[in-house]
Amino acid sequence: MAEITEFNIGQGETFRILTTITDNSSSATFDITNYDFAGQVRENYSTNEIAATFTITKLPPYNSGSLFIELTPTDTSNLTQRKYVYDVKMTSGSITPISRRILEGYLIVRPAATR
């Protein structure tokens, strides 16, 4: 099951979080070597339009389960003041692929006074 988290960010700011994936049953870190990650921000769950796409970077050693999830200042400048939905999925490249949401929730964007 995905971790449900709400984030507040300002327009034009760098959004960068470090997350570590763990095995739910043992709380041990999860080896992400053979997994790909993707994440998107949308105005709501039913829209086809993508408001932003996360850059996701796996951090070595991959058996640490750690990765950065990021939006650039340009990405956040293009978002309007509102409450968005987002999620991040991991997918294995194996013969029997596994796909799982690891993070989801709301992304609240605040306008910037300084330009």
Coordinates of N, CA and C in Angstrom, one line a residue:
M1 N 0.8 -1.2 0.0 CA 0.0 0.0 0.0 C 0.9 1.2 0.0
A2 N 0.5 2.2 -0.7 CA 1.2 3.5 -0.9 C 1.2 4.3 0.4
E3 N 2.3 5.0 0.6 CA 2.3 6.0 1.7 C 1.5 7.2 1.2
I4 N 0.5 7.7 2.0 CA -0.3 8.8 1.6 C 0.3 10.1 2.3
T5 N 0.7 11.0 1.5 CA 1.4 12.2 2.0 C 1.0 13.5 1.3
E6 N 0.8 14.5 2.0 CA 0.4 15.8 1.4 C 1.6 16.7 1.5
F7 N 1.9 17.4 0.4 CA 3.1 18.3 0.3 C 2.6 19.7 0.0
N8 N 3.2 20.7 0.6 CA 2.9 22.1 0.2 C 4.2 22.7 -0.4
I9 N 4.0 23.3 -1.6 CA 5.2 23.9 -2.2 C 4.8 25.3 -2.8
G10 N 5.8 26.1 -3.0 CA 5.6 27.4 -3.6 C 5.9 27.4 -5.1
Q11 N 5.2 28.2 -5.8 CA 5.5 28.3 -7.2 C 7.0 28.8 -7.4
G12 N 7.7 28.2 -8.3 CA 9.1 28.6 -8.6 C 10.1 28.0 -7.7
E13 N 9.6 27.2 -6.7 CA 10.6 26.6 -5.8 C 11.0 25.2 -6.3
T14 N 12.2 24.8 -5.8 CA 12.6 23.4 -6.1 C 11.9 22.5 -5.1
F15 N 11.3 21.4 -5.6 CA 10.7 20.4 -4.7 C 11.5 19.2 -4.8
R16 N 12.1 18.8 -3.7 CA 13.0 17.6 -3.7 C 12.8 16.9 -2.3
I17 N 12.4 15.6 -2.4 CA 12.3 14.8 -1.2 C 13.1 13.5 -1.4
L18 N 13.6 13.0 -0.3 CA 14.3 11.8 -0.2 C 13.4 10.8 0.4
T19 N 13.2 9.7 -0.2 CA 12.3 8.6 0.4 C 13.1 7.3 0.3
T20 N 12.7 6.4 1.3 CA 13.3 5.1 1.3 C 12.2 4.1 1.4
I21 N 12.3 3.1 0.4 CA 11.3 2.1 0.3 C 11.7 0.9 1.2
T22 N 10.7 0.5 2.0 CA 11.0 -0.6 2.9 C 10.0 -1.7 2.6
D23 N 10.3 -2.9 3.1 CA 9.4 -4.1 3.0 C 8.4 -3.9 4.1
N24 N 7.1 -3.9 3.7 CA 6.1 -3.7 4.7 C 6.1 -4.8 5.8
S25 N 6.4 -6.0 5.5 CA 6.4 -7.1 6.5 C 7.5 -7.0 7.5
S26 N 8.7 -6.6 7.1 CA 9.9 -6.7 8.0 C 10.5 -5.3 8.3
S27 N 10.1 -4.3 7.6 CA 10.6 -2.9 7.7 C 12.1 -2.8 7.2
A28 N 12.6 -3.9 6.6 CA 13.9 -3.9 6.0 C 13.9 -3.0 4.7
T29 N 15.0 -2.4 4.4 CA 15.1 -1.7 3.1 C 14.8 -2.6 1.9
F30 N 14.3 -2.0 0.9 CA 13.9 -2.8 -0.3 C 14.9 -2.5 -1.4
D31 N 15.4 -3.6 -2.0 CA 16.4 -3.5 -3.1 C 15.7 -3.0 -4.4
I32 N 16.0 -1.8 -4.9 CA 15.3 -1.2 -6.0 C 16.1 -1.4 -7.3
T33 N 17.1 -2.2 -7.3 CA 18.0 -2.4 -8.5 C 17.2 -2.6 -9.8
N34 N 16.3 -3.5 -9.8 CA 15.6 -3.9 -11.0 C 14.2 -3.3 -11.1
Y35 N 14.1 -2.1 -10.6 CA 12.8 -1.4 -10.6 C 13.0 0.0 -11.3
D36 N 11.9 0.4 -12.1 CA 11.8 1.7 -12.7 C 10.8 2.5 -11.9
F37 N 10.9 3.8 -11.9 CA 10.0 4.6 -11.2 C 9.4 5.7 -12.1
A38 N 8.2 6.1 -11.9 CA 7.5 7.1 -12.6 C 6.5 7.8 -11.7
G39 N 6.3 9.1 -11.8 CA 5.4 9.9 -11.0 C 4.9 11.1 -11.8
Q40 N 3.6 11.4 -11.5 CA 3.0 12.5 -12.2 C 2.1 13.3 -11.3
V41 N 1.9 14.5 -11.6 CA 1.0 15.5 -10.9 C -0.2 15.8 -11.9
R42 N -1.4 15.8 -11.4 CA -2.6 16.1 -12.2 C -3.5 17.0 -11.4
E43 N -4.4 17.7 -12.1 CA -5.4 18.5 -11.4 C -6.4 17.6 -10.6
N44 N -6.7 16.5 -11.2 CA -7.6 15.5 -10.5 C -7.4 14.1 -11.1
Y45 N -7.9 13.1 -10.5 CA -7.6 11.8 -10.9 C -8.2 11.4 -12.3
S46 N -9.3 12.1 -12.7 CA -9.9 11.8 -14.0 C -9.4 12.5 -15.2
T47 N -8.6 13.6 -15.0 CA -8.1 14.3 -16.1 C -7.0 13.6 -16.9
N48 N -6.9 13.8 -18.2 CA -5.8 13.2 -19.0 C -4.6 14.1 -19.0
E49 N -4.7 15.4 -18.7 CA -3.7 16.3 -18.8 C -2.7 16.2 -17.6
I50 N -1.4 16.1 -17.9 CA -0.4 16.0 -16.9 C 0.1 17.4 -16.5
A51 N 0.0 17.8 -15.3 CA 0.4 19.1 -14.8 C 1.9 19.2 -14.7
A52 N 2.5 18.1 -14.2 CA 4.0 18.0 -14.0 C 4.4 16.5 -13.9
T53 N 5.7 16.2 -14.3 CA 6.2 14.9 -14.2 C 7.4 14.9 -13.3
F54 N 7.4 14.1 -12.3 CA 8.6 14.0 -11.3 C 9.8 13.5 -12.0
T55 N 11.0 14.0 -11.7 CA 12.3 13.4 -12.0 C 12.6 12.5 -10.8
I56 N 12.8 11.2 -11.0 CA 13.1 10.3 -9.9 C 14.5 9.7 -10.1
T57 N 15.3 9.8 -9.1 CA 16.7 9.3 -9.2 C 16.9 8.3 -8.1
K58 N 17.3 7.0 -8.5 CA 17.7 6.0 -7.6 C 19.1 6.3 -7.0
L59 N 19.2 6.1 -5.7 CA 20.5 6.4 -5.1 C 21.3 5.1 -4.8
P60 N 22.5 5.0 -5.2 CA 23.3 3.9 -4.8 C 23.7 3.9 -3.3
P61 N 23.9 2.8 -2.7 CA 23.7 1.4 -3.3 C 22.2 1.2 -3.3
Y62 N 21.8 0.5 -4.4 CA 20.3 0.3 -4.7 C 19.6 -0.5 -3.7
N63 N 20.4 -1.3 -2.9 CA 19.7 -2.1 -1.9 C 19.3 -1.3 -0.7
S64 N 19.7 0.0 -0.7 CA 19.3 0.9 0.4 C 17.8 1.4 0.2
G65 N 17.3 1.2 -1.0 CA 15.9 1.5 -1.3 C 15.6 3.0 -1.3
S66 N 16.7 3.8 -1.5 CA 16.5 5.3 -1.4 C 16.5 5.9 -2.8
L67 N 15.6 7.0 -2.9 CA 15.5 7.7 -4.1 C 15.1 9.1 -3.9
F68 N 15.5 10.0 -4.8 CA 15.0 11.4 -4.8 C 13.8 11.5 -5.7
I69 N 12.8 12.3 -5.3 CA 11.7 12.6 -6.1 C 11.7 14.2 -6.2
E70 N 11.7 14.7 -7.5 CA 12.0 16.1 -7.7 C 11.1 16.8 -8.7
L71 N 10.8 18.1 -8.5 CA 10.3 19.0 -9.5 C 11.2 20.2 -9.5
T72 N 11.6 20.7 -10.7 CA 12.4 21.8 -10.9 C 11.7 23.1 -10.6
P73 N 12.4 24.3 -10.4 CA 11.7 25.5 -10.3 C 10.8 25.9 -11.5
T74 N 11.2 25.4 -12.7 CA 10.4 25.6 -13.9 C 9.2 24.8 -13.8
D75 N 9.3 23.6 -13.4 CA 8.1 22.7 -13.2 C 7.1 23.4 -12.3
T76 N 7.5 23.8 -11.1 CA 6.6 24.4 -10.1 C 6.1 25.8 -10.5
S77 N 6.9 26.5 -11.3 CA 6.4 27.8 -11.9 C 5.2 27.6 -12.8
N78 N 5.1 26.4 -13.5 CA 4.1 26.2 -14.4 C 2.8 25.6 -13.7
L79 N 2.9 25.4 -12.4 CA 1.7 25.0 -11.7 C 1.0 26.2 -11.1
T80 N -0.4 26.2 -11.2 CA -1.2 27.3 -10.6 C -1.5 27.0 -9.2
Q81 N -1.9 28.0 -8.5 CA -2.3 27.9 -7.1 C -3.5 27.0 -7.0
R82 N -3.4 25.8 -6.4 CA -4.5 24.9 -6.2 C -4.0 23.6 -5.5
K83 N -4.9 22.7 -5.4 CA -4.6 21.4 -4.8 C -4.6 20.4 -5.9
Y84 N -3.5 19.7 -6.1 CA -3.3 18.7 -7.2 C -3.3 17.3 -6.5
V85 N -3.4 16.3 -7.3 CA -3.2 14.9 -6.9 C -1.9 14.4 -7.6
Y86 N -1.2 13.5 -6.9 CA 0.0 12.9 -7.5 C 0.1 11.5 -7.0
D87 N 1.0 10.7 -7.7 CA 1.4 9.5 -7.2 C 2.8 9.1 -7.9
V88 N 3.4 8.2 -7.2 CA 4.7 7.6 -7.7 C 4.6 6.1 -7.7
K89 N 4.9 5.5 -8.9 CA 4.8 4.1 -9.0 C 6.2 3.5 -9.3
M90 N 6.3 2.2 -8.8 CA 7.5 1.5 -9.1 C 7.1 0.2 -9.9
T91 N 7.9 -0.1 -10.9 CA 7.5 -1.3 -11.8 C 8.8 -2.1 -12.0
S92 N 8.6 -3.4 -11.9 CA 9.8 -4.3 -12.1 C 9.9 -4.6 -13.6
G93 N 11.0 -4.9 -14.1 CA 11.2 -5.3 -15.5 C 11.3 -6.8 -15.7
S94 N 10.8 -7.5 -14.7 CA 10.9 -9.0 -14.8 C 9.8 -9.6 -15.7
I95 N 9.9 -10.9 -15.9 CA 9.0 -11.6 -16.8 C 7.6 -11.5 -16.2
T96 N 7.4 -11.5 -14.9 CA 6.1 -11.3 -14.3 C 6.2 -9.9 -13.6
P97 N 5.9 -8.9 -14.3 CA 6.1 -7.5 -13.8 C 5.3 -7.2 -12.6
I98 N 5.8 -6.5 -11.7 CA 5.2 -6.0 -10.5 C 5.0 -4.5 -10.6
S99 N 3.8 -4.0 -10.4 CA 3.6 -2.5 -10.4 C 3.0 -2.2 -9.1
R100 N 3.5 -1.1 -8.4 CA 3.0 -0.8 -7.1 C 3.2 0.7 -6.9
R101 N 2.1 1.4 -6.3 CA 2.3 2.8 -5.9 C 3.0 2.8 -4.6
I102 N 4.0 3.7 -4.5 CA 4.8 3.8 -3.3 C 4.5 5.1 -2.6
L103 N 3.9 6.1 -3.3 CA 3.6 7.4 -2.7 C 2.5 8.0 -3.4
E104 N 1.6 8.6 -2.7 CA 0.4 9.3 -3.3 C -0.1 10.3 -2.4
G105 N -0.9 11.2 -2.9 CA -1.6 12.2 -2.1 C -1.9 13.5 -2.8
Y106 N -1.8 14.6 -2.0 CA -2.1 15.9 -2.6 C -0.8 16.7 -2.6
L107 N -0.7 17.6 -3.6 CA 0.4 18.5 -3.8 C -0.3 19.9 -3.8
I108 N -0.1 20.7 -2.8 CA -0.8 22.0 -2.7 C 0.3 23.1 -3.1
V109 N -0.1 23.9 -4.1 CA 0.8 24.9 -4.6 C 0.4 26.3 -4.1
R110 N 1.3 27.0 -3.6 CA 1.1 28.4 -3.1 C 1.7 29.3 -4.1
P111 N 1.1 30.5 -4.3 CA 1.7 31.5 -5.2 C 2.9 32.1 -4.6
A112 N 3.7 32.7 -5.4 CA 5.0 33.4 -4.9 C 4.8 34.9 -5.0
A113 N 5.2 35.6 -4.0 CA 5.1 37.1 -4.0 C 6.4 37.6 -4.6
T114 N 7.5 37.0 -4.4 CA 8.8 37.5 -5.0 C 9.0 36.9 -6.4
R115 N 9.2 37.7 -7.4 CA 9.4 37.2 -8.7 C 10.7 37.7 -9.3

